[in-house]
Coordinates of C-alpha atoms in Angstrom, one line a residue:
X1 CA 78.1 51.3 106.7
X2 CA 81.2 53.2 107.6
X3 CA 81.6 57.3 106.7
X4 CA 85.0 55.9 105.3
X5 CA 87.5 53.3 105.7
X6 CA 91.4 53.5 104.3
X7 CA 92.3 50.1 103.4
X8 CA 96.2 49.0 103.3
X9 CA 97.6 52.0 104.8
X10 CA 101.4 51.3 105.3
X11 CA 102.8 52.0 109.2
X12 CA 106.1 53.3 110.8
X13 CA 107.1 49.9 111.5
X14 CA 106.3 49.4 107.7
X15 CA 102.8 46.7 108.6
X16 CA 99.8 47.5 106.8
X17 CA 96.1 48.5 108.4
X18 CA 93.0 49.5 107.5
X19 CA 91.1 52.2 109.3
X20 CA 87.3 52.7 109.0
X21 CA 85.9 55.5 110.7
X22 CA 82.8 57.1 111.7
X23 CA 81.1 59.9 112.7
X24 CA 84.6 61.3 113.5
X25 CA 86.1 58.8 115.4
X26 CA 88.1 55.4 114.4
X27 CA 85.6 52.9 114.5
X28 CA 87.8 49.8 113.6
X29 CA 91.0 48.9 113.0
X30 CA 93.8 46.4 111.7
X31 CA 92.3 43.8 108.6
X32 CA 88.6 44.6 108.1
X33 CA 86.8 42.5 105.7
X34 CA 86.8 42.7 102.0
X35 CA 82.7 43.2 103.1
X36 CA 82.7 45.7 105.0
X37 CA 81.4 49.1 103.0
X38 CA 81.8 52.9 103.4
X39 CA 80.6 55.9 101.9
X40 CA 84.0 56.8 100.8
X41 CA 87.0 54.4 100.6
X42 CA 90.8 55.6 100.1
X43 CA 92.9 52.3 98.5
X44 CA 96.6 52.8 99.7
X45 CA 97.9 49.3 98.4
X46 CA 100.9 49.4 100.8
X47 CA 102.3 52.6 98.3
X48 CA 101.0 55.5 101.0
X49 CA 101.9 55.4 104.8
X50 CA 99.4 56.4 107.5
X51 CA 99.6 57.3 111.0
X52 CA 97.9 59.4 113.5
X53 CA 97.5 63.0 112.9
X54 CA 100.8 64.9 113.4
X55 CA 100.8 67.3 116.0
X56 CA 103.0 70.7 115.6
X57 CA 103.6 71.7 118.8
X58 CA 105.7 75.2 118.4
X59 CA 104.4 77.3 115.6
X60 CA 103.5 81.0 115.5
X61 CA 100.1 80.8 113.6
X62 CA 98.4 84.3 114.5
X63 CA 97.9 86.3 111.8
X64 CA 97.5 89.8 113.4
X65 CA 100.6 88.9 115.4
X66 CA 103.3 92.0 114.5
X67 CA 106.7 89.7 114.8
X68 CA 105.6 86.4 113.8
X69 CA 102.6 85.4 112.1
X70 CA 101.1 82.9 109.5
X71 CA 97.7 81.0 109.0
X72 CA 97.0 78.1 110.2
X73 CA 95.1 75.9 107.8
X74 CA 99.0 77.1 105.7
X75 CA 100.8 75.4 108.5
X76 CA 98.1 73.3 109.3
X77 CA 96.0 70.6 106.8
X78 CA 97.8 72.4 104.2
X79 CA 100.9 70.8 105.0
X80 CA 99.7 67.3 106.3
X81 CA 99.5 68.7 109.9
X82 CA 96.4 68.2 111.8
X83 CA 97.1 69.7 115.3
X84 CA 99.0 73.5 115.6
X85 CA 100.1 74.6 118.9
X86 CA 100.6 78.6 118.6
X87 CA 103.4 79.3 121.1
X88 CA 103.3 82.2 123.3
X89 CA 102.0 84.5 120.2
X90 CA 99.1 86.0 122.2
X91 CA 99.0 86.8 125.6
X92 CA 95.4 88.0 127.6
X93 CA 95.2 91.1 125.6
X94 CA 94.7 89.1 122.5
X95 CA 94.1 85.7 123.1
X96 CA 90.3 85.9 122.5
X97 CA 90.3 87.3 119.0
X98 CA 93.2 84.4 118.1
X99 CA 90.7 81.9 119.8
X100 CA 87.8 83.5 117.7
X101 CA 90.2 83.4 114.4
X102 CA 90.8 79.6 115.1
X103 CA 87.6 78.4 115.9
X104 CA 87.1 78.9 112.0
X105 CA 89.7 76.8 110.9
X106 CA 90.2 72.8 109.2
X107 CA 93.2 72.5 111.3
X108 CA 92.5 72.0 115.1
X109 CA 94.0 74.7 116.4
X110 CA 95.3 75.3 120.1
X111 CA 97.6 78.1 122.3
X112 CA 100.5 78.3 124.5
X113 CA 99.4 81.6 126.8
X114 CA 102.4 84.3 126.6
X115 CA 102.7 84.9 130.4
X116 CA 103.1 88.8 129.1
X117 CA 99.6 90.0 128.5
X118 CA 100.7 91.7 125.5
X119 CA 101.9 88.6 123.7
X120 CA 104.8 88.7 121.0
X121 CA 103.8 92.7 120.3
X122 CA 107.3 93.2 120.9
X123 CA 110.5 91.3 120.7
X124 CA 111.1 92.0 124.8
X125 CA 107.7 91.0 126.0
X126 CA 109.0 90.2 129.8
X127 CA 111.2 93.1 130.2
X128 CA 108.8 95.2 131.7
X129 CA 107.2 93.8 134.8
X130 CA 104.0 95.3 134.7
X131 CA 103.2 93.1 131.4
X132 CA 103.6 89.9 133.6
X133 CA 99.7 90.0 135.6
X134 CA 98.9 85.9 136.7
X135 CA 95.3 87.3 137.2
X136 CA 95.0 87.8 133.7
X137 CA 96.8 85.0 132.4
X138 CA 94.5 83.0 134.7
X139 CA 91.4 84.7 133.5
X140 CA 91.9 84.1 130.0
X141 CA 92.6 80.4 130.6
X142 CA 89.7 80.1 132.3
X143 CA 87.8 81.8 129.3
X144 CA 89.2 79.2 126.7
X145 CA 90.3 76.0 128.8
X146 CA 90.1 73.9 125.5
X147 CA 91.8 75.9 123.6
X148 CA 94.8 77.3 125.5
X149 CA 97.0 74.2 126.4
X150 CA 99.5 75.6 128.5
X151 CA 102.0 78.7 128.9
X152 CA 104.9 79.7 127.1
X153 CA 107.7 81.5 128.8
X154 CA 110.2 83.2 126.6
X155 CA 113.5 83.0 128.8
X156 CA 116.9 84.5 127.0
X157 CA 118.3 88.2 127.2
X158 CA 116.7 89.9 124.8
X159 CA 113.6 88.9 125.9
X160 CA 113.7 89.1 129.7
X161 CA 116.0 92.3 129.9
X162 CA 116.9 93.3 133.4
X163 CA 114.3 90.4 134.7
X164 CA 116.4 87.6 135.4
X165 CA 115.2 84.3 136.0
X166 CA 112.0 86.2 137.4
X167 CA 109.7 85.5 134.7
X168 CA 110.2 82.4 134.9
X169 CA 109.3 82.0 138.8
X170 CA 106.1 83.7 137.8
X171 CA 105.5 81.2 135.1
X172 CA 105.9 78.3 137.5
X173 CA 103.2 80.0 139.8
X174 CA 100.5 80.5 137.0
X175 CA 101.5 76.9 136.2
X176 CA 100.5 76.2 139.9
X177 CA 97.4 78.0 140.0
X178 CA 96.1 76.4 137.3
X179 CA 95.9 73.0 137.1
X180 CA 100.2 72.3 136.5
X181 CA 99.1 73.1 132.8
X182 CA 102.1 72.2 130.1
X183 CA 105.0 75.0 130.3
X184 CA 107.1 75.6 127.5
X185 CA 110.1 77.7 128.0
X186 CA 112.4 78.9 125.0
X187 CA 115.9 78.9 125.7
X188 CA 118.0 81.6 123.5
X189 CA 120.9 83.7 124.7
X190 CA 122.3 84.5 128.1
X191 CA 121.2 85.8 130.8
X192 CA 119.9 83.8 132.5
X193 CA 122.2 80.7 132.1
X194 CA 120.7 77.6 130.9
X195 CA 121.8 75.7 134.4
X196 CA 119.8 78.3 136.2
X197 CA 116.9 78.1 133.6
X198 CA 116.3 73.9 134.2
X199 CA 117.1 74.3 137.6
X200 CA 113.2 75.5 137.9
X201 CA 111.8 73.1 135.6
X202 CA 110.8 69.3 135.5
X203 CA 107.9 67.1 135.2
X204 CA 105.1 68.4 132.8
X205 CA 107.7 71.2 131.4
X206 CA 108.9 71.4 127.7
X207 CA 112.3 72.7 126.8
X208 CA 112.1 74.5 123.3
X209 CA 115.1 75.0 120.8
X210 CA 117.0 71.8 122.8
X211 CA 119.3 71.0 120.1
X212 CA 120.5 74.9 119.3
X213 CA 123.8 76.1 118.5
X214 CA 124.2 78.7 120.7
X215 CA 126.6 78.6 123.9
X216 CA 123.4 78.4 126.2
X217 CA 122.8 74.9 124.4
X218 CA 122.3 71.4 126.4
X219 CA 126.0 70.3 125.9
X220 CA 129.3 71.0 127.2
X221 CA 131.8 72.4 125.4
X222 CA 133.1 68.6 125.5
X223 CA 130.0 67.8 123.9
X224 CA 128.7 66.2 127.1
X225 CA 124.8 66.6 128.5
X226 CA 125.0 68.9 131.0
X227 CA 124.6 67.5 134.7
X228 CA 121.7 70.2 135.4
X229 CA 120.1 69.2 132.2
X230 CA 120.7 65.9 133.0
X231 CA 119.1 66.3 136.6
X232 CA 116.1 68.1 134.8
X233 CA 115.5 65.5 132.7
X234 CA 115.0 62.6 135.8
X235 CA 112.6 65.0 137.1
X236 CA 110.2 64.6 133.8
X237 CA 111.4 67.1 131.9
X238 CA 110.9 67.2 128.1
X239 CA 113.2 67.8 125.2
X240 CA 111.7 70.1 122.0
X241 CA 112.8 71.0 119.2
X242 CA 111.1 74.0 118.2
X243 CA 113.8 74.9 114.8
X244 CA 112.6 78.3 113.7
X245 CA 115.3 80.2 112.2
X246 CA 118.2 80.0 114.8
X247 CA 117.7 77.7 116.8
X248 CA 118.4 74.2 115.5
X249 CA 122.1 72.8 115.1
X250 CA 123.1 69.5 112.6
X251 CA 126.0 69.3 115.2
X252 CA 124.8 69.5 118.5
X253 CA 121.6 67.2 117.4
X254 CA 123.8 64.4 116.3
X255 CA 125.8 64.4 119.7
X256 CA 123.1 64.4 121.4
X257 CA 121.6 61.8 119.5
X258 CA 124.5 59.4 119.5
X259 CA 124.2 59.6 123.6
X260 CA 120.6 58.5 123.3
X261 CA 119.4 62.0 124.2
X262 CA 116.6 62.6 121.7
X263 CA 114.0 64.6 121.7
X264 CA 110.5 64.0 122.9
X265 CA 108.4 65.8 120.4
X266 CA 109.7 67.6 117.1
X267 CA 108.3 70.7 116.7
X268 CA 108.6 73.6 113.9
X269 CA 108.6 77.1 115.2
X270 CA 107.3 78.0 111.6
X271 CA 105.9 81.3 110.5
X272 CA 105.4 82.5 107.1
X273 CA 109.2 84.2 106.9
X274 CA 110.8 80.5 107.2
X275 CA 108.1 78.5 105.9
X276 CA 108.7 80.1 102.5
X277 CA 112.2 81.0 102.7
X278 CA 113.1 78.4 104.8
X279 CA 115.3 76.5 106.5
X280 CA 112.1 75.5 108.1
X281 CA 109.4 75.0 105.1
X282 CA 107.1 72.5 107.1
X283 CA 107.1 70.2 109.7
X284 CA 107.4 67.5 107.6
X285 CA 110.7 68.9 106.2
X286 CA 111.8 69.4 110.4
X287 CA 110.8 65.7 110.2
X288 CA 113.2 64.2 107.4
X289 CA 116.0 66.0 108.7
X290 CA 115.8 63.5 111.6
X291 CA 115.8 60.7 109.3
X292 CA 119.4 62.1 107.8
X293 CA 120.9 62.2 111.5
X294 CA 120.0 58.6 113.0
X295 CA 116.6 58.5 114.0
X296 CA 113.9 55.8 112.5
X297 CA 110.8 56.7 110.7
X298 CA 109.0 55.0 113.8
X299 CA 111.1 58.0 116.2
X300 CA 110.3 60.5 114.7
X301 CA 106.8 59.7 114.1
X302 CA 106.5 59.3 117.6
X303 CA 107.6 62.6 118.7
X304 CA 104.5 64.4 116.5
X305 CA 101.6 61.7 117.4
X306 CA 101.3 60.1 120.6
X307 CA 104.4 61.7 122.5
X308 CA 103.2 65.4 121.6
X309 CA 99.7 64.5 122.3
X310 CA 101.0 63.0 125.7
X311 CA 103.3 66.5 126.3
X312 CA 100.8 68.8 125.5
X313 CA 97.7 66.4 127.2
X314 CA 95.5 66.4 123.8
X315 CA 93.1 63.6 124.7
X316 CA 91.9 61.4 121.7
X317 CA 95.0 62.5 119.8
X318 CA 98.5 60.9 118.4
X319 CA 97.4 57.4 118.8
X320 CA 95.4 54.7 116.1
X321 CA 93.0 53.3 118.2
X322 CA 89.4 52.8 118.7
X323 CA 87.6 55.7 120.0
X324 CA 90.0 57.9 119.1
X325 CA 89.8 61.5 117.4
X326 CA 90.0 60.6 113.4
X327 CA 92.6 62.7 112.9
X328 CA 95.4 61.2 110.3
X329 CA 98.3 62.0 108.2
X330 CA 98.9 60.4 104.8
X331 CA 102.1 60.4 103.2
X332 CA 104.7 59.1 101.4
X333 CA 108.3 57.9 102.2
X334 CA 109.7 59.5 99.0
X335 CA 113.1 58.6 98.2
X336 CA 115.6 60.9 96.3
X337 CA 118.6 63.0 97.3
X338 CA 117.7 65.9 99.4
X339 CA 120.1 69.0 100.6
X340 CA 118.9 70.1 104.1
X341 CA 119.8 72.9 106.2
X342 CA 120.4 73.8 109.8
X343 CA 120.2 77.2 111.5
X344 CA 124.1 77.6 111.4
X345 CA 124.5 77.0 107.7
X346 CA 125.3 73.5 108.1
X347 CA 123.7 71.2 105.5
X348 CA 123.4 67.4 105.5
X349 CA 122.6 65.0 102.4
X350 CA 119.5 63.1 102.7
X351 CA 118.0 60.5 100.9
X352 CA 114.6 60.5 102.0
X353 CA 111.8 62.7 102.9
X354 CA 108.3 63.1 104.2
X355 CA 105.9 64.2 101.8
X356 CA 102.7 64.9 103.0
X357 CA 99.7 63.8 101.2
X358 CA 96.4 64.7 102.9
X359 CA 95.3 65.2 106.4
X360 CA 92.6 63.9 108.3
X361 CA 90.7 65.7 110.9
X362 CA 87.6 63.9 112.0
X363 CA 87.7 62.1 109.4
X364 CA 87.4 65.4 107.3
X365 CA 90.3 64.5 104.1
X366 CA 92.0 68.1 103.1
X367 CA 94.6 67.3 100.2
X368 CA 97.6 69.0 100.5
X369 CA 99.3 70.9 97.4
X370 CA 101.4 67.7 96.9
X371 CA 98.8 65.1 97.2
X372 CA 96.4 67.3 94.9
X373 CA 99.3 66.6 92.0
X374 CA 100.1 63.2 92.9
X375 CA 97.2 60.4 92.4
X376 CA 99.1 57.7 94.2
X377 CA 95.4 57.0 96.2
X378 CA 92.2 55.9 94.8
X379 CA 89.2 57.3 95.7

């Protein structure tokens, strides 16, 4: 007997499977017999879609944090999300109390290391050289190798000051010295220039905020990639969107789009200011705005299951298959018109949206607000 199987779930690609799991892992997969018994069984009739557990890979989940902050079971199972990435919040000065924080959460919660020790305590965390110590970054990733991920590297202006590009040489050294872990590297306003910024990155890097409007964006003013992006990109470079509250453009996405430059993983950069004021709200809001601007449900599905599991090397997550994590997302295609907003109040007309009914993880169900309302499951 089965801890649970899910029986007709609907796909991307709009096919149906059922799932049975146990002991926190998918046991079985695709048709199972009408025989085959669980303690608990979810009936989807084709109505509800299933896929793996999405994965949020740019949020700012630490509660204590001054700047941004939120909780992550909010973020998290809450909102149909099974995976949070916190990126760059904490640095070696607080990592361990945000790791003790998480341990205590539904959601399965990781961390992007702040290569300043002091984390986001201020808004100019690399201006000040002293704050940047590799032995400390490397000690605290040694202290929690499962749950910080990688490092995060905040590299515009206001951020960097009079440091240049030198934060980010640093960042490719801690990278280096331990174990070419995932680095994610936000992209805002000059200095540096974003040429200069991508000229130090490929394989195994994530470039956050890709689709914003500033004039440090990915195009040309021609609306062209640009050839260093470009160049980045060949090396193994990835694209992420990371939206947060300035940095995601209607305009540059669908030019970038309509070249076949999309991203690799959709990402949120939510905290509790934009989750509840928006434009952000959730992940799966960041997710149907995709949908309005040319990408499939299959696409964009992709970029917050198997690609962000692949980006961010979560083993056992983003896929449906045997052996793997039982971590899943249930929710409905809902159809309906639907006003969405960019970050340079620009809005688009939708007509569907991604509506989060319950998350799996290990096979744990947590209903979300909306699926607590809606019976369109049996139990």
């Amino acid at each position: 007997m089965y801890d649970m199987i899910i029986r007709a779930g609907r796909q991307g690609n709009g096919e149906l499977i059922d799932i049975a799991i146990q002991d926190g892992k998918i046991a079985a997969l695709s048709a199972l017999p009408a025989t085959a018994e669980a303690k608990q069984t979810l009936t989807l009739a084709g109505r509800v879609h299933v896929s793996a557990g999405w994965i949020d890979g740019h949020t700012h989940c630490y509660p204590a944090s001054p700047i941004y902050q939120d909780e992550p079971d909010k973020i998290g199972v809450e909102s149909g999300v099974t995976t949070v990435i916190d990126a760059g919040s904490t640095g070696a000065d607080d990592v361990d109390a945000f790791q003790r924080l998480a341990a205590d959460c539904k959601t399965r919660v990781h961390a992007l290391l702040n290569i300043s020790r002091i984390g986001l305590l201020r808004q100019n965390e690399l201006a000040n050289p002293a704050d940047i110590d590799p032995a400390l970054a490397q000690a605290a990733i040694r202290r929690h190798p499962n749950f910080i991920v990688g490092i995060k590297a905040r590299m515009s202006g206001s951020v960097v000051g009079e440091n240049g590009l030198q934060p980010l040489r640093i960042a490719k050294q801690i990278q280096r010295d331990n174990g070419d872990l995932p680095l994610m590297v936000h992209v805002g306003n000059t200095p540096p220039d974003l040429d200069e910024i991508v000229a130090l990155l490929g394989d195994g890097d994530l470039l956050t905020h890709c689709f914003n409007g500033k004039p440090n964006r990915i195009l040309t003013p021609a609306g062209e990639l640009r050839v260093a992006v470009r160049e980045a990109l060949q090396r193994g470079l990835r694209l992420d969107i990371g939206h947060g509250s300035a940095s995601f453009s209607f305009e540059v996405a669908e030019h970038a789009i309509r070249q076949g430059i999309l991203p690799h993983t959709i990402s949120s950069d939510i905290y509790c200011k934009n989750r509840i004021k928006g434009p952000v709200y959730s992940l799966a809001h960041v997710m149907s705005k995709f949908l309005v601007i040319g990408m499939t449900l299959e696409q964009v599905l992709s970029c917050v299951t198997h690609q962000a599991a692949d980006a961010l090397r979560l083993t056992g997550k983003g896929r449906l298959e045997v052996g793997a994590d039982a971590d899943l997302t249930l929710f409905e295609l809902a159809s309906g018109p639907t006003l969405f907003m960019d970050t340079e109040t620009q809005s688009r007309s939708g007509d569907l949206q991604l509506l989060p009914l319950a998350a799996l993880v290990g096979g744990d169900l947590v209903l979300t607000h909306y699926g607590k309302s809606h019976h369109v499951f049996c139990v």
